[in-house]
mmCIF file with all atom_site columns, C-alpha atoms in Angstrom:
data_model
loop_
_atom_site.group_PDB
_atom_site.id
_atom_site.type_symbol
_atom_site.label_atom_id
_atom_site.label_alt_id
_atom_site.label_comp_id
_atom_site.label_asym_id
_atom_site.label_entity_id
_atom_site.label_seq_id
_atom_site.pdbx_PDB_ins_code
_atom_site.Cartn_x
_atom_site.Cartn_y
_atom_site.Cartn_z
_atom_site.occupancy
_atom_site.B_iso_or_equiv
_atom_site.pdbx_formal_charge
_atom_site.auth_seq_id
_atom_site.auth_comp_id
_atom_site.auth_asym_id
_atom_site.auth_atom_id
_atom_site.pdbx_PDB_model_num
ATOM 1  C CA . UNK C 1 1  ? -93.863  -12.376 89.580 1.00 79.00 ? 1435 UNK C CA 1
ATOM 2  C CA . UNK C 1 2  ? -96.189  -15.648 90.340 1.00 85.00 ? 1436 UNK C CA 1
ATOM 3  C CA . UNK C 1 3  ? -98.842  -14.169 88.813 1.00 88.00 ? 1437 UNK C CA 1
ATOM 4  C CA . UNK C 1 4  ? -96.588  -14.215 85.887 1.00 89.00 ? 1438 UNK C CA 1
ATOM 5  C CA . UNK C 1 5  ? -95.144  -17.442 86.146 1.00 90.00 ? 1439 UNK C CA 1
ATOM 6  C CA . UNK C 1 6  ? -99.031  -19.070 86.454 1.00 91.00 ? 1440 UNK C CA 1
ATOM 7  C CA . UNK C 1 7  ? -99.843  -17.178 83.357 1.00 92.00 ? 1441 UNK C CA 1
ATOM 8  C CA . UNK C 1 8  ? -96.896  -19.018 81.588 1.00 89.00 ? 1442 UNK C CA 1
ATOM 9  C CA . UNK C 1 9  ? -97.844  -22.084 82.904 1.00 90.00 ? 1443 UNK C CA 1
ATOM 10 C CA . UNK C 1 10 ? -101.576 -21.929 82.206 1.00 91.00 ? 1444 UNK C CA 1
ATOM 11 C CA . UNK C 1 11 ? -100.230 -21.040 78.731 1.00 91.00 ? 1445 UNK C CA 1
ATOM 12 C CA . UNK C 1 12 ? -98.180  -23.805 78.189 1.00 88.00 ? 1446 UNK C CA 1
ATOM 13 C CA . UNK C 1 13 ? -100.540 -26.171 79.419 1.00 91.00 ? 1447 UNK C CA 1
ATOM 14 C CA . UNK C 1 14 ? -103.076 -24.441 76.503 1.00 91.00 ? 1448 UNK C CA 1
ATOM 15 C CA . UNK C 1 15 ? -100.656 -24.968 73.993 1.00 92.00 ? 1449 UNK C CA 1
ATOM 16 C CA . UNK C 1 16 ? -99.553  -28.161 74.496 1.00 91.00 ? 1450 UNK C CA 1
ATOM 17 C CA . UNK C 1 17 ? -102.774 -30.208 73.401 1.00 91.00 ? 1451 UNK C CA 1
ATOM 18 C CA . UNK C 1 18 ? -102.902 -27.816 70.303 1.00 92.00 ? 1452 UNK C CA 1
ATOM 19 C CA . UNK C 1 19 ? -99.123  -28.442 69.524 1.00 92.00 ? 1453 UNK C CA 1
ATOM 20 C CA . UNK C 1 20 ? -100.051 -32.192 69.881 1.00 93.00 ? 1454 UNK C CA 1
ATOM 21 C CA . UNK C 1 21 ? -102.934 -31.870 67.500 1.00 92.00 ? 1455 UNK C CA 1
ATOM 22 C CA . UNK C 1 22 ? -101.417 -29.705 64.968 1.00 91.00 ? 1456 UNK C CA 1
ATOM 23 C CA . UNK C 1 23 ? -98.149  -32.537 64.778 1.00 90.00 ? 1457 UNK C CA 1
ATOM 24 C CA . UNK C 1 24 ? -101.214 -35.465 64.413 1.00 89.00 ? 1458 UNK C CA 1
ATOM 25 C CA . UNK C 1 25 ? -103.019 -33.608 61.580 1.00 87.00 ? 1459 UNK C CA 1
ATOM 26 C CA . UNK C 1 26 ? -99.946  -32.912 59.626 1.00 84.00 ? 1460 UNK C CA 1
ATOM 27 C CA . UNK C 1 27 ? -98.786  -36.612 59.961 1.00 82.00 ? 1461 UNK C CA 1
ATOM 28 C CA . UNK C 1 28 ? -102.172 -37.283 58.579 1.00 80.00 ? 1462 UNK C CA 1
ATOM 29 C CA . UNK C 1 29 ? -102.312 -34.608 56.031 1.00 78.00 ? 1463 UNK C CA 1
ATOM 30 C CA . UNK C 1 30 ? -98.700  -36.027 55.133 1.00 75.00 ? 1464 UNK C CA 1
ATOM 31 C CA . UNK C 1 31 ? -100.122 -39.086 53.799 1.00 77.00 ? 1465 UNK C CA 1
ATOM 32 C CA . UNK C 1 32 ? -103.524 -37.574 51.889 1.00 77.00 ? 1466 UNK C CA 1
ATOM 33 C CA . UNK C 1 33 ? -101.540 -37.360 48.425 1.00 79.00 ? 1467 UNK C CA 1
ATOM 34 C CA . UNK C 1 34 ? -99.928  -40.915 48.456 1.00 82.00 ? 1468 UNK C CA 1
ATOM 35 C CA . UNK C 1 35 ? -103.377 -42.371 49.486 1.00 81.00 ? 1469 UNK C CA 1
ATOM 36 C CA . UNK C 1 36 ? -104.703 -40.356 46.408 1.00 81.00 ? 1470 UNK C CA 1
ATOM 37 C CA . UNK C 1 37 ? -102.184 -41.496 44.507 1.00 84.00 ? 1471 UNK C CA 1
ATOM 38 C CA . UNK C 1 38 ? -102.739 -45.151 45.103 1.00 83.00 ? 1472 UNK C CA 1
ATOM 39 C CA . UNK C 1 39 ? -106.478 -44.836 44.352 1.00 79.00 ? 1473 UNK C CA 1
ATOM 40 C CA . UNK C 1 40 ? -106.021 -43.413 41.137 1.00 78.00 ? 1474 UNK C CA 1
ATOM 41 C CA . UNK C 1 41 ? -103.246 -46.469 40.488 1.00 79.00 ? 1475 UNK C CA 1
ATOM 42 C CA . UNK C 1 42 ? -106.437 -48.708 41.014 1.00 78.00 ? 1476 UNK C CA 1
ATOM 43 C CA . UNK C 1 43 ? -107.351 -51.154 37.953 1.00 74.00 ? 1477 UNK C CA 1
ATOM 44 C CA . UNK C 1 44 ? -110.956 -50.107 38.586 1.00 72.00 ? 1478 UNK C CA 1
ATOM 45 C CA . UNK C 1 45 ? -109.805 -46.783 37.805 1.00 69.00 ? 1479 UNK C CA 1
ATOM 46 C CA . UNK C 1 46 ? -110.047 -47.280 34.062 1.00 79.00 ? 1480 UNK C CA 1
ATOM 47 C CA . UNK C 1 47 ? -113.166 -44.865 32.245 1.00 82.00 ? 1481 UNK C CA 1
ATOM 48 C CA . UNK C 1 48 ? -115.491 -48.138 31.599 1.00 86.00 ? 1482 UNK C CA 1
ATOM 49 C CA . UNK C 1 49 ? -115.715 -48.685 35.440 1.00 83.00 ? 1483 UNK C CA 1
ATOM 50 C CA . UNK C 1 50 ? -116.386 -45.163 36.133 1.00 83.00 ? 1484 UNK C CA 1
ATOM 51 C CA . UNK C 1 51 ? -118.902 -44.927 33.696 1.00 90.00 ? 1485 UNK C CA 1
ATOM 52 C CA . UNK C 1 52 ? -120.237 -47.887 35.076 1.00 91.00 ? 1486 UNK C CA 1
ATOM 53 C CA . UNK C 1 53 ? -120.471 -46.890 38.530 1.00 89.00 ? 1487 UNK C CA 1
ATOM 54 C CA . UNK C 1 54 ? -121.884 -43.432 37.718 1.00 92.00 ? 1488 UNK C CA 1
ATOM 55 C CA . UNK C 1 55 ? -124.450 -44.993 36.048 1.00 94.00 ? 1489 UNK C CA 1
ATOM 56 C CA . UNK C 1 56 ? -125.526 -47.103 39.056 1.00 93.00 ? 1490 UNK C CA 1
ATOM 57 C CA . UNK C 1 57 ? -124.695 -43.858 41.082 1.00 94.00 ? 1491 UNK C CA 1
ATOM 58 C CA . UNK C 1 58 ? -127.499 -42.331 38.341 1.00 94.00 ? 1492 UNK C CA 1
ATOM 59 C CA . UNK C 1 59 ? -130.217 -45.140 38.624 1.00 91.00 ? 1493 UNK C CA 1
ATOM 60 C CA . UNK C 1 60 ? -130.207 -45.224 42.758 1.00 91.00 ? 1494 UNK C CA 1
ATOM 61 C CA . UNK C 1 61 ? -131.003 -41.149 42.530 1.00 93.00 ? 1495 UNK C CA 1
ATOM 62 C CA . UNK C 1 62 ? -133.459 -41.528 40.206 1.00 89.00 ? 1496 UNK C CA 1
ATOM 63 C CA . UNK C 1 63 ? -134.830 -44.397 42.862 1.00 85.00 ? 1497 UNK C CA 1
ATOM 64 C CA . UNK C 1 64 ? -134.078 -42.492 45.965 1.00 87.00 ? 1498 UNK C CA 1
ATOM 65 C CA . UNK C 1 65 ? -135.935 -39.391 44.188 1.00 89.00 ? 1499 UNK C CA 1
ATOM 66 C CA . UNK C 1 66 ? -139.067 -41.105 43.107 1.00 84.00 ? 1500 UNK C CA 1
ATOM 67 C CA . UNK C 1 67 ? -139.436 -42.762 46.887 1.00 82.00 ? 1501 UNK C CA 1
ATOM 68 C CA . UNK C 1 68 ? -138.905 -38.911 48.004 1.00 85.00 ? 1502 UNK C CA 1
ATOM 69 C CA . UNK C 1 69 ? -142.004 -37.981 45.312 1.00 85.00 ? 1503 UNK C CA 1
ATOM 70 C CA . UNK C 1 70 ? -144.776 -40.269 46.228 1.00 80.00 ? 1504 UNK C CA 1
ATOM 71 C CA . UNK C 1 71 ? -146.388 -41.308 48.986 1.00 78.00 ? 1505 UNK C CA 1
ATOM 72 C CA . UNK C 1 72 ? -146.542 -45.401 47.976 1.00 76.00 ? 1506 UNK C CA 1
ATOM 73 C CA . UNK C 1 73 ? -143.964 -47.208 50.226 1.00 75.00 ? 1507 UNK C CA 1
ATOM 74 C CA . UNK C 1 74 ? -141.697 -48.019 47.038 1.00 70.00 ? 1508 UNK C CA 1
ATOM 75 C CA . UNK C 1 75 ? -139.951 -50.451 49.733 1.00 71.00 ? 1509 UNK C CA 1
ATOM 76 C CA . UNK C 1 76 ? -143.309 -52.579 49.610 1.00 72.00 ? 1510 UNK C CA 1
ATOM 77 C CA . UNK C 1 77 ? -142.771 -53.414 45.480 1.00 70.00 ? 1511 UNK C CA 1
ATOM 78 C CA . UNK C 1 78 ? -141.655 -56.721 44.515 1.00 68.00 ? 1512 UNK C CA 1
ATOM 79 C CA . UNK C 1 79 ? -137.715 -57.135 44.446 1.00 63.00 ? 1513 UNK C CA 1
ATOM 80 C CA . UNK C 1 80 ? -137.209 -56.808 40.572 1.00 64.00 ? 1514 UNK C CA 1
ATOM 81 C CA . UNK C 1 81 ? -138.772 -53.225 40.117 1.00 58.00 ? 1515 UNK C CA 1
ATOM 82 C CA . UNK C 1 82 ? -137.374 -51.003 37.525 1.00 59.00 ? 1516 UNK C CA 1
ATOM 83 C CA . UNK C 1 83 ? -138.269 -48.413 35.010 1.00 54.00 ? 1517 UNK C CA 1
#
């Protein structure tokens, strides 16, 4: 019978820190779709700002790529380097 009662209570003593974490991540989880929501509300949301920022996005690969190609220390070039 107490070997019983110490598996119960090593069991609920497991089960409470997973309880605890599965209530935290579905508080959090709760809130994912309004956040998304909101960020898609954004004015810089509209396509001229995305295309915008996917070109930047574009032009630092194509930087971070040709650093990763050659062995000149591209961080060495004078500040208004481009292609």
């Amino acid at each position: 019978m107490a070997a019983a009662r110490r598996w119960a209570l090593a069991l609920a003593r497991g089960a409470a820190p997973v309880a605890l974490g599965l209530l935290l991540w579905v508080a959090v989880a709760g809130g994912e779709q309004e956040r998304l929501d909101t960020l898609k509300a954004l004015p810089d949301a509209t396509p001229e700002v995305l295309t915008q920022r996917r070109r930047h996005n574009e032009l630092i690969m194509a930087a971070l790529r040709e650093a990763a190609e050659t062995d000149e220390n591209v961080a060495r070039r004078p500040v208004p380097w481009r292609k």
